[in-house]
Amino acid sequence: QVQLVESGGGSVQVGGSLRLSCVASGATYSSSCLGWFRQAPGKEREGVAAITAGGGSTRYVASLLGRFTISRDNAKNTLYLQMNNLKFEDTAMYYCAARTRCNGLAPASWAASWWYAYWGQGTQVTVSS
């Protein structure tokens, strides 16, 4: 199993930056693919980015490419999401998720909630003027 705890959310002005963190624990962390999702009020949860166990491969939702960067530090058991040039529409609850014993980021699945078995409790990001 993997336990996930997000932090780093908060309120930021349009154009600002935030870095989210997700600390993971559990025996299978090192073999887990990790992802970031977000859910805005009244909307479905959407996949934002994902990264393989070793960190060598990443995927992003096309609309966020260039503004968001996913990374992980396996020595610290921590996943990150660097978010730059934030916009109003980035306001959402952000979640990290884990898929254990993961060999790669399936193109048709990495952004789907069902593909991940473990979830954090979320951290709120609010972008305002």
mmCIF file of N, CA and C in Angstrom, residues 9-127:
data_model
loop_
_atom_site.group_PDB
_atom_site.id
_atom_site.type_symbol
_atom_site.label_atom_id
_atom_site.label_comp_id
_atom_site.label_asym_id
_atom_site.label_seq_id
_atom_site.Cartn_x
_atom_site.Cartn_y
_atom_site.Cartn_z
ATOM 1 N N GLY A 9 -0.659 23.858 -1.043
ATOM 2 C CA GLY A 9 -1.716 24.662 -1.627
ATOM 3 C C GLY A 9 -1.883 25.984 -0.889
ATOM 4 N N GLY A 10 -2.708 26.839 -1.455
ATOM 5 C CA GLY A 10 -2.955 28.125 -0.834
ATOM 6 C C GLY A 10 -3.575 29.084 -1.819
ATOM 7 N N SER A 11 -3.569 30.354 -1.439
ATOM 8 C CA SER A 11 -4.112 31.404 -2.302
ATOM 9 C C SER A 11 -2.973 32.131 -2.981
ATOM 10 N N VAL A 12 -3.135 32.391 -4.257
ATOM 11 C CA VAL A 12 -2.099 33.048 -5.043
ATOM 12 C C VAL A 12 -2.771 33.935 -6.079
ATOM 13 N N GLN A 13 -2.094 34.996 -6.455
ATOM 14 C CA GLN A 13 -2.634 35.887 -7.471
ATOM 15 C C GLN A 13 -2.401 35.335 -8.870
ATOM 16 N N VAL A 14 -3.217 35.775 -9.781
ATOM 17 C CA VAL A 14 -3.037 35.417 -11.187
ATOM 18 C C VAL A 14 -1.603 35.738 -11.613
ATOM 19 N N GLY A 15 -1.005 34.790 -12.296
ATOM 20 C CA GLY A 15 0.372 34.952 -12.727
ATOM 21 C C GLY A 15 1.404 34.446 -11.746
ATOM 22 N N GLY A 16 0.968 34.108 -10.557
ATOM 23 C CA GLY A 16 1.893 33.633 -9.539
ATOM 24 C C GLY A 16 2.238 32.164 -9.695
ATOM 25 N N SER A 17 2.995 31.663 -8.738
ATOM 26 C CA SER A 17 3.464 30.275 -8.769
ATOM 27 C C SER A 17 3.226 29.601 -7.429
ATOM 28 N N LEU A 18 3.080 28.303 -7.479
ATOM 29 C CA LEU A 18 3.001 27.464 -6.292
ATOM 30 C C LEU A 18 3.698 26.151 -6.590
ATOM 31 N N ARG A 19 4.228 25.547 -5.542
ATOM 32 C CA ARG A 19 4.759 24.196 -5.685
ATOM 33 C C ARG A 19 4.048 23.283 -4.688
ATOM 34 N N LEU A 20 3.358 22.316 -5.217
ATOM 35 C CA LEU A 20 2.687 21.327 -4.383
ATOM 36 C C LEU A 20 3.636 20.167 -4.103
ATOM 37 N N SER A 21 3.481 19.604 -2.926
ATOM 38 C CA SER A 21 4.261 18.429 -2.538
ATOM 39 C C SER A 21 3.316 17.315 -2.125
ATOM 40 N N CYS A 22 3.771 16.106 -2.295
ATOM 41 C CA CYS A 22 3.012 14.932 -1.869
ATOM 42 C C CYS A 22 4.013 13.938 -1.286
ATOM 43 N N VAL A 23 3.949 13.772 0.023
ATOM 44 C CA VAL A 23 4.852 12.837 0.692
ATOM 45 C C VAL A 23 4.182 11.477 0.726
ATOM 46 N N ALA A 24 4.932 10.478 0.303
ATOM 47 C CA ALA A 24 4.392 9.126 0.215
ATOM 48 C C ALA A 24 5.103 8.191 1.185
ATOM 49 N N SER A 25 4.382 7.213 1.626
ATOM 50 C CA SER A 25 4.973 6.167 2.457
ATOM 51 C C SER A 25 4.382 4.835 2.038
ATOM 52 N N GLY A 26 5.122 3.780 2.326
ATOM 53 C CA GLY A 26 4.651 2.460 1.941
ATOM 54 C C GLY A 26 5.725 1.707 1.182
ATOM 55 N N ALA A 27 5.641 0.416 1.286
ATOM 56 C CA ALA A 27 6.692 -0.434 0.742
ATOM 57 C C ALA A 27 6.770 -0.385 -0.773
ATOM 58 N N THR A 28 5.679 -0.064 -1.440
ATOM 59 C CA THR A 28 5.670 -0.128 -2.901
ATOM 60 C C THR A 28 5.827 1.243 -3.551
ATOM 61 N N TYR A 29 6.201 2.253 -2.763
ATOM 62 C CA TYR A 29 6.331 3.598 -3.340
ATOM 63 C C TYR A 29 7.326 3.615 -4.486
ATOM 64 N N SER A 30 8.448 2.957 -4.300
ATOM 65 C CA SER A 30 9.533 3.064 -5.280
ATOM 66 C C SER A 30 9.179 2.458 -6.627
ATOM 67 N N SER A 31 8.164 1.628 -6.663
ATOM 68 C CA SER A 31 7.749 1.023 -7.928
ATOM 69 C C SER A 31 6.429 1.598 -8.431
ATOM 70 N N SER A 32 6.039 2.715 -7.869
ATOM 71 C CA SER A 32 4.739 3.312 -8.201
ATOM 72 C C SER A 32 4.852 4.455 -9.181
ATOM 73 N N CYS A 33 3.956 4.460 -10.144
ATOM 74 C CA CYS A 33 3.735 5.669 -10.931
ATOM 75 C C CYS A 33 2.886 6.617 -10.091
ATOM 76 N N LEU A 34 3.145 7.897 -10.219
ATOM 77 C CA LEU A 34 2.429 8.901 -9.440
ATOM 78 C C LEU A 34 1.795 9.927 -10.355
ATOM 79 N N GLY A 35 0.657 10.418 -9.935
ATOM 80 C CA GLY A 35 -0.033 11.411 -10.741
ATOM 81 C C GLY A 35 -0.604 12.530 -9.900
ATOM 82 N N TRP A 36 -0.838 13.653 -10.556
ATOM 83 C CA TRP A 36 -1.561 14.772 -9.960
ATOM 84 C C TRP A 36 -2.888 14.923 -10.699
ATOM 85 N N PHE A 37 -3.930 15.121 -9.924
ATOM 86 C CA PHE A 37 -5.263 15.374 -10.452
ATOM 87 C C PHE A 37 -5.785 16.650 -9.804
ATOM 88 N N ARG A 38 -6.835 17.195 -10.416
ATOM 89 C CA ARG A 38 -7.487 18.340 -9.789
ATOM 90 C C ARG A 38 -8.983 18.265 -10.047
ATOM 91 N N GLN A 39 -9.710 18.891 -9.128
ATOM 92 C CA GLN A 39 -11.162 18.927 -9.267
ATOM 93 C C GLN A 39 -11.665 20.283 -8.828
ATOM 94 N N ALA A 40 -12.271 20.981 -9.761
ATOM 95 C CA ALA A 40 -12.874 22.275 -9.479
ATOM 96 C C ALA A 40 -14.331 22.067 -9.076
ATOM 97 N N PRO A 41 -14.921 23.009 -8.343
ATOM 98 C CA PRO A 41 -16.318 22.868 -7.938
ATOM 99 C C PRO A 41 -17.234 22.661 -9.136
ATOM 100 N N GLY A 42 -18.058 21.627 -9.054
ATOM 101 C CA GLY A 42 -19.014 21.360 -10.118
ATOM 102 C C GLY A 42 -18.445 20.677 -11.337
ATOM 103 N N LYS A 43 -17.166 20.321 -11.275
ATOM 104 C CA LYS A 43 -16.535 19.678 -12.426
ATOM 105 C C LYS A 43 -15.992 18.311 -12.036
ATOM 106 N N GLU A 44 -15.737 17.509 -13.046
ATOM 107 C CA GLU A 44 -15.166 16.188 -12.800
ATOM 108 C C GLU A 44 -13.670 16.304 -12.489
ATOM 109 N N ARG A 45 -13.174 15.314 -11.795
ATOM 110 C CA ARG A 45 -11.743 15.263 -11.523
ATOM 111 C C ARG A 45 -11.000 15.010 -12.831
ATOM 112 N N GLU A 46 -9.918 15.744 -13.052
ATOM 113 C CA GLU A 46 -9.148 15.582 -14.280
ATOM 114 C C GLU A 46 -7.684 15.332 -13.971
ATOM 115 N N GLY A 47 -7.081 14.514 -14.791
ATOM 116 C CA GLY A 47 -5.660 14.253 -14.659
ATOM 117 C C GLY A 47 -4.853 15.444 -15.139
ATOM 118 N N VAL A 48 -3.821 15.789 -14.393
ATOM 119 C CA VAL A 48 -2.981 16.931 -14.720
ATOM 120 C C VAL A 48 -1.642 16.481 -15.278
ATOM 121 N N ALA A 49 -0.981 15.587 -14.549
ATOM 122 C CA ALA A 49 0.351 15.121 -14.945
ATOM 123 C C ALA A 49 0.638 13.812 -14.230
ATOM 124 N N ALA A 50 1.587 13.064 -14.778
ATOM 125 C CA ALA A 50 1.981 11.803 -14.158
ATOM 126 C C ALA A 50 3.462 11.556 -14.426
ATOM 127 N N ILE A 51 4.039 10.687 -13.604
ATOM 128 C CA ILE A 51 5.469 10.405 -13.702
ATOM 129 C C ILE A 51 5.714 8.948 -13.355
ATOM 130 N N THR A 52 6.661 8.347 -14.036
ATOM 131 C CA THR A 52 6.971 6.947 -13.786
ATOM 132 C C THR A 52 7.743 6.771 -12.486
ATOM 133 N N ALA A 53 7.920 5.518 -12.093
ATOM 134 C CA ALA A 53 8.548 5.213 -10.812
ATOM 135 C C ALA A 53 9.953 5.803 -10.683
ATOM 136 N N GLY A 54 10.721 5.701 -11.746
ATOM 137 C CA GLY A 54 12.078 6.224 -11.705
ATOM 138 C C GLY A 54 12.182 7.684 -12.068
ATOM 139 N N GLY A 55 11.083 8.263 -12.495
ATOM 140 C CA GLY A 55 11.074 9.675 -12.867
ATOM 141 C C GLY A 55 11.531 9.957 -14.281
ATOM 142 N N GLY A 56 11.785 8.910 -15.053
ATOM 143 C CA GLY A 56 12.331 9.121 -16.379
ATOM 144 C C GLY A 56 11.328 9.495 -17.446
ATOM 145 N N SER A 57 10.066 9.326 -17.166
ATOM 146 C CA SER A 57 9.034 9.635 -18.153
ATOM 147 C C SER A 57 7.892 10.374 -17.480
ATOM 148 N N THR A 58 7.391 11.399 -18.166
ATOM 149 C CA THR A 58 6.285 12.188 -17.641
ATOM 150 C C THR A 58 5.232 12.387 -18.722
ATOM 151 N N ARG A 59 4.042 12.668 -18.282
ATOM 152 C CA ARG A 59 2.963 13.025 -19.198
ATOM 153 C C ARG A 59 2.173 14.180 -18.598
ATOM 154 N N TYR A 60 1.633 15.011 -19.482
ATOM 155 C CA TYR A 60 0.860 16.162 -19.062
ATOM 156 C C TYR A 60 -0.405 16.264 -19.902
ATOM 157 N N VAL A 61 -1.437 16.825 -19.299
ATOM 158 C CA VAL A 61 -2.584 17.195 -20.102
ATOM 159 C C VAL A 61 -2.143 18.351 -20.994
ATOM 160 N N ALA A 62 -2.534 18.314 -22.235
ATOM 161 C CA ALA A 62 -1.991 19.234 -23.245
ATOM 162 C C ALA A 62 -2.178 20.701 -22.862
ATOM 163 N N SER A 63 -3.291 21.025 -22.235
ATOM 164 C CA SER A 63 -3.605 22.421 -21.948
ATOM 165 C C SER A 63 -2.680 23.032 -20.893
ATOM 166 N N LEU A 64 -1.983 22.194 -20.136
ATOM 167 C CA LEU A 64 -1.120 22.694 -19.061
ATOM 168 C C LEU A 64 0.358 22.593 -19.389
ATOM 169 N N LEU A 65 0.669 21.964 -20.485
ATOM 170 C CA LEU A 65 2.066 21.781 -20.859
ATOM 171 C C LEU A 65 2.753 23.138 -20.968
ATOM 172 N N GLY A 66 3.898 23.240 -20.316
ATOM 173 C CA GLY A 66 4.644 24.487 -20.335
ATOM 174 C C GLY A 66 4.454 25.334 -19.104
ATOM 175 N N ARG A 67 3.362 25.145 -18.387
ATOM 176 C CA ARG A 67 3.133 25.892 -17.155
ATOM 177 C C ARG A 67 3.343 25.026 -15.911
ATOM 178 N N PHE A 68 3.027 23.752 -16.006
ATOM 179 C CA PHE A 68 3.137 22.845 -14.874
ATOM 180 C C PHE A 68 4.269 21.854 -15.121
ATOM 181 N N THR A 69 4.983 21.509 -14.061
ATOM 182 C CA THR A 69 6.062 20.531 -14.143
ATOM 183 C C THR A 69 5.949 19.541 -12.993
ATOM 184 N N ILE A 70 5.900 18.267 -13.334
ATOM 185 C CA ILE A 70 5.861 17.217 -12.320
ATOM 186 C C ILE A 70 7.262 16.660 -12.124
ATOM 187 N N SER A 71 7.596 16.344 -10.892
ATOM 188 C CA SER A 71 8.889 15.732 -10.595
ATOM 189 C C SER A 71 8.755 14.919 -9.317
ATOM 190 N N ARG A 72 9.753 14.102 -9.043
ATOM 191 C CA ARG A 72 9.741 13.322 -7.806
ATOM 192 C C ARG A 72 11.161 13.169 -7.304
ATOM 193 N N ASP A 73 11.285 13.104 -6.008
ATOM 194 C CA ASP A 73 12.557 12.853 -5.346
ATOM 195 C C ASP A 73 12.386 11.562 -4.561
ATOM 196 N N ASN A 74 12.860 10.473 -5.107
ATOM 197 C CA ASN A 74 12.627 9.187 -4.464
ATOM 198 C C ASN A 74 13.421 9.033 -3.164
ATOM 199 N N ALA A 75 14.482 9.784 -3.019
ATOM 200 C CA ALA A 75 15.225 9.742 -1.757
ATOM 201 C C ALA A 75 14.412 10.336 -0.619
ATOM 202 N N LYS A 76 13.502 11.248 -0.977
ATOM 203 C CA LYS A 76 12.641 11.889 0.021
ATOM 204 C C LYS A 76 11.211 11.376 -0.029
ATOM 205 N N ASN A 77 10.963 10.406 -0.895
ATOM 206 C CA ASN A 77 9.600 9.874 -1.056
ATOM 207 C C ASN A 77 8.588 10.987 -1.319
ATOM 208 N N THR A 78 8.967 11.929 -2.158
ATOM 209 C CA THR A 78 8.127 13.100 -2.372
ATOM 210 C C THR A 78 7.906 13.363 -3.852
ATOM 211 N N LEU A 79 6.673 13.665 -4.161
ATOM 212 C CA LEU A 79 6.229 14.067 -5.490
ATOM 213 C C LEU A 79 5.969 15.568 -5.470
ATOM 214 N N TYR A 80 6.287 16.235 -6.569
ATOM 215 C CA TYR A 80 6.095 17.674 -6.656
ATOM 216 C C TYR A 80 5.271 18.042 -7.890
ATOM 217 N N LEU A 81 4.619 19.185 -7.798
ATOM 218 C CA LEU A 81 3.998 19.799 -8.956
ATOM 219 C C LEU A 81 4.308 21.292 -8.898
ATOM 220 N N GLN A 82 5.181 21.737 -9.780
ATOM 221 C CA GLN A 82 5.494 23.151 -9.893
ATOM 222 C C GLN A 82 4.491 23.789 -10.847
ATOM 223 N N MET A 83 3.801 24.805 -10.361
ATOM 224 C CA MET A 83 2.764 25.455 -11.158
ATOM 225 C C MET A 83 3.138 26.929 -11.331
ATOM 226 N N ASN A 84 3.317 27.337 -12.564
ATOM 227 C CA ASN A 84 3.712 28.703 -12.878
ATOM 228 C C ASN A 84 2.631 29.405 -13.692
ATOM 229 N N ASN A 85 2.682 30.735 -13.685
ATOM 230 C CA ASN A 85 1.727 31.545 -14.451
ATOM 231 C C ASN A 85 0.292 31.077 -14.203
ATOM 232 N N LEU A 86 -0.065 30.995 -12.949
ATOM 233 C CA LEU A 86 -1.375 30.453 -12.583
ATOM 234 C C LEU A 86 -2.511 31.330 -13.075
ATOM 235 N N LYS A 87 -3.603 30.698 -13.451
ATOM 236 C CA LYS A 87 -4.778 31.369 -13.980
ATOM 237 C C LYS A 87 -5.983 31.076 -13.088
ATOM 238 N N PHE A 88 -7.032 31.881 -13.265
ATOM 239 C CA PHE A 88 -8.248 31.667 -12.479
ATOM 240 C C PHE A 88 -8.722 30.219 -12.596
ATOM 241 N N GLU A 89 -8.658 29.688 -13.796
ATOM 242 C CA GLU A 89 -9.193 28.355 -14.040
ATOM 243 C C GLU A 89 -8.362 27.239 -13.417
ATOM 244 N N ASP A 90 -7.221 27.571 -12.832
ATOM 245 C CA ASP A 90 -6.427 26.574 -12.115
ATOM 246 C C ASP A 90 -6.936 26.358 -10.683
ATOM 247 N N THR A 91 -7.891 27.163 -10.268
ATOM 248 C CA THR A 91 -8.472 27.005 -8.936
ATOM 249 C C THR A 91 -9.156 25.653 -8.827
ATOM 250 N N ALA A 92 -8.730 24.864 -7.845
ATOM 251 C CA ALA A 92 -9.269 23.506 -7.688
ATOM 252 C C ALA A 92 -8.644 22.864 -6.458
ATOM 253 N N MET A 93 -9.204 21.736 -6.081
ATOM 254 C CA MET A 93 -8.543 20.853 -5.117
ATOM 255 C C MET A 93 -7.602 19.955 -5.906
ATOM 256 N N TYR A 94 -6.370 19.879 -5.468
ATOM 257 C CA TYR A 94 -5.363 19.077 -6.156
ATOM 258 C C TYR A 94 -5.059 17.828 -5.333
ATOM 259 N N TYR A 95 -5.026 16.703 -6.026
ATOM 260 C CA TYR A 95 -4.798 15.409 -5.387
ATOM 261 C C TYR A 95 -3.596 14.711 -6.016
ATOM 262 N N CYS A 96 -2.845 14.002 -5.201
ATOM 263 C CA CYS A 96 -1.864 13.094 -5.779
ATOM 264 C C CYS A 96 -2.402 11.674 -5.674
ATOM 265 N N ALA A 97 -1.920 10.832 -6.569
ATOM 266 C CA ALA A 97 -2.412 9.467 -6.662
ATOM 267 C C ALA A 97 -1.268 8.542 -7.035
ATOM 268 N N ALA A 98 -1.413 7.276 -6.678
ATOM 269 C CA ALA A 98 -0.357 6.299 -6.934
ATOM 270 C C ALA A 98 -0.918 5.032 -7.545
ATOM 271 N N ARG A 99 -0.163 4.511 -8.490
ATOM 272 C CA ARG A 99 -0.439 3.203 -9.066
ATOM 273 C C ARG A 99 0.802 2.356 -8.795
ATOM 274 N N THR A 100 0.635 1.309 -8.012
ATOM 275 C CA THR A 100 1.777 0.502 -7.604
ATOM 276 C C THR A 100 2.191 -0.484 -8.695
ATOM 277 N N ARG A 101 3.422 -0.954 -8.590
ATOM 278 C CA ARG A 101 3.972 -1.940 -9.539
ATOM 279 C C ARG A 101 3.698 -1.496 -10.976
ATOM 280 N N CYS A 102 4.082 -0.292 -11.245
ATOM 281 C CA CYS A 102 3.765 0.356 -12.511
ATOM 282 C C CYS A 102 4.980 0.364 -13.418
ATOM 283 N N ASN A 103 4.808 -0.112 -14.638
ATOM 284 C CA ASN A 103 5.922 -0.195 -15.583
ATOM 285 C C ASN A 103 5.980 0.971 -16.556
ATOM 286 N N GLY A 104 4.929 1.762 -16.615
ATOM 287 C CA GLY A 104 4.918 2.877 -17.544
ATOM 288 C C GLY A 104 3.590 3.588 -17.516
ATOM 289 N N LEU A 105 3.536 4.721 -18.202
ATOM 290 C CA LEU A 105 2.332 5.557 -18.233
ATOM 291 C C LEU A 105 1.562 5.257 -19.514
ATOM 292 N N ALA A 106 0.581 4.392 -19.391
ATOM 293 C CA ALA A 106 -0.222 4.035 -20.552
ATOM 294 C C ALA A 106 -0.909 5.288 -21.101
ATOM 295 N N PRO A 107 -0.724 5.570 -22.377
ATOM 296 C CA PRO A 107 -1.276 6.815 -22.950
ATOM 297 C C PRO A 107 -2.775 6.963 -22.767
ATOM 298 N N ALA A 108 -3.483 5.868 -22.812
ATOM 299 C CA ALA A 108 -4.943 5.946 -22.729
ATOM 300 C C ALA A 108 -5.454 5.920 -21.296
ATOM 301 N N SER A 109 -4.542 5.735 -20.324
ATOM 302 C CA SER A 109 -5.005 5.499 -18.954
ATOM 303 C C SER A 109 -4.437 6.438 -17.909
ATOM 304 N N TRP A 110 -3.270 7.019 -18.144
ATOM 305 C CA TRP A 110 -2.572 7.716 -17.064
ATOM 306 C C TRP A 110 -3.400 8.843 -16.473
ATOM 307 N N ALA A 111 -4.287 9.430 -17.256
ATOM 308 C CA ALA A 111 -5.087 10.555 -16.765
ATOM 309 C C ALA A 111 -6.451 10.129 -16.222
ATOM 310 N N ALA A 112 -6.673 8.851 -16.095
ATOM 311 C CA ALA A 112 -7.957 8.351 -15.628
ATOM 312 C C ALA A 112 -7.890 8.028 -14.146
ATOM 313 N N SER A 113 -8.889 8.444 -13.399
ATOM 314 C CA SER A 113 -8.904 8.207 -11.955
ATOM 315 C C SER A 113 -8.855 6.725 -11.629
ATOM 316 N N TRP A 114 -9.535 5.914 -12.408
ATOM 317 C CA TRP A 114 -9.619 4.490 -12.113
ATOM 318 C C TRP A 114 -8.281 3.792 -12.197
ATOM 319 N N TRP A 115 -7.303 4.397 -12.855
ATOM 320 C CA TRP A 115 -6.009 3.765 -13.064
ATOM 321 C C TRP A 115 -5.162 3.769 -11.793
ATOM 322 N N TYR A 116 -5.531 4.605 -10.839
ATOM 323 C CA TYR A 116 -4.779 4.761 -9.599
ATOM 324 C C TYR A 116 -5.553 4.155 -8.428
ATOM 325 N N ALA A 117 -4.834 3.457 -7.556
ATOM 326 C CA ALA A 117 -5.483 2.792 -6.431
ATOM 327 C C ALA A 117 -5.424 3.598 -5.142
ATOM 328 N N TYR A 118 -4.463 4.516 -5.055
ATOM 329 C CA TYR A 118 -4.253 5.219 -3.789
ATOM 330 C C TYR A 118 -4.298 6.721 -4.021
ATOM 331 N N TRP A 119 -4.917 7.408 -3.063
ATOM 332 C CA TRP A 119 -5.158 8.835 -3.206
ATOM 333 C C TRP A 119 -4.842 9.563 -1.906
ATOM 334 N N GLY A 120 -4.375 10.804 -2.046
ATOM 335 C CA GLY A 120 -4.242 11.676 -0.903
ATOM 336 C C GLY A 120 -5.546 12.395 -0.616
ATOM 337 N N GLN A 121 -5.519 13.247 0.406
ATOM 338 C CA GLN A 121 -6.739 13.933 0.819
ATOM 339 C C GLN A 121 -6.952 15.238 0.076
ATOM 340 N N GLY A 122 -5.941 15.704 -0.620
ATOM 341 C CA GLY A 122 -6.070 16.901 -1.432
ATOM 342 C C GLY A 122 -5.542 18.147 -0.754
ATOM 343 N N THR A 123 -5.171 19.120 -1.573
ATOM 344 C CA THR A 123 -4.748 20.434 -1.089
ATOM 345 C C THR A 123 -5.373 21.485 -2.014
ATOM 346 N N GLN A 124 -5.949 22.521 -1.421
ATOM 347 C CA GLN A 124 -6.708 23.509 -2.179
ATOM 348 C C GLN A 124 -5.791 24.575 -2.767
ATOM 349 N N VAL A 125 -6.012 24.875 -4.036
ATOM 350 C CA VAL A 125 -5.321 25.979 -4.705
ATOM 351 C C VAL A 125 -6.382 26.973 -5.169
ATOM 352 N N THR A 126 -6.218 28.213 -4.771
ATOM 353 C CA THR A 126 -7.158 29.261 -5.159
ATOM 354 C C THR A 126 -6.393 30.391 -5.823
ATOM 355 N N VAL A 127 -6.768 30.709 -7.048
ATOM 356 C CA VAL A 127 -6.121 31.779 -7.806
ATOM 357 C C VAL A 127 -7.074 32.955 -7.902
#
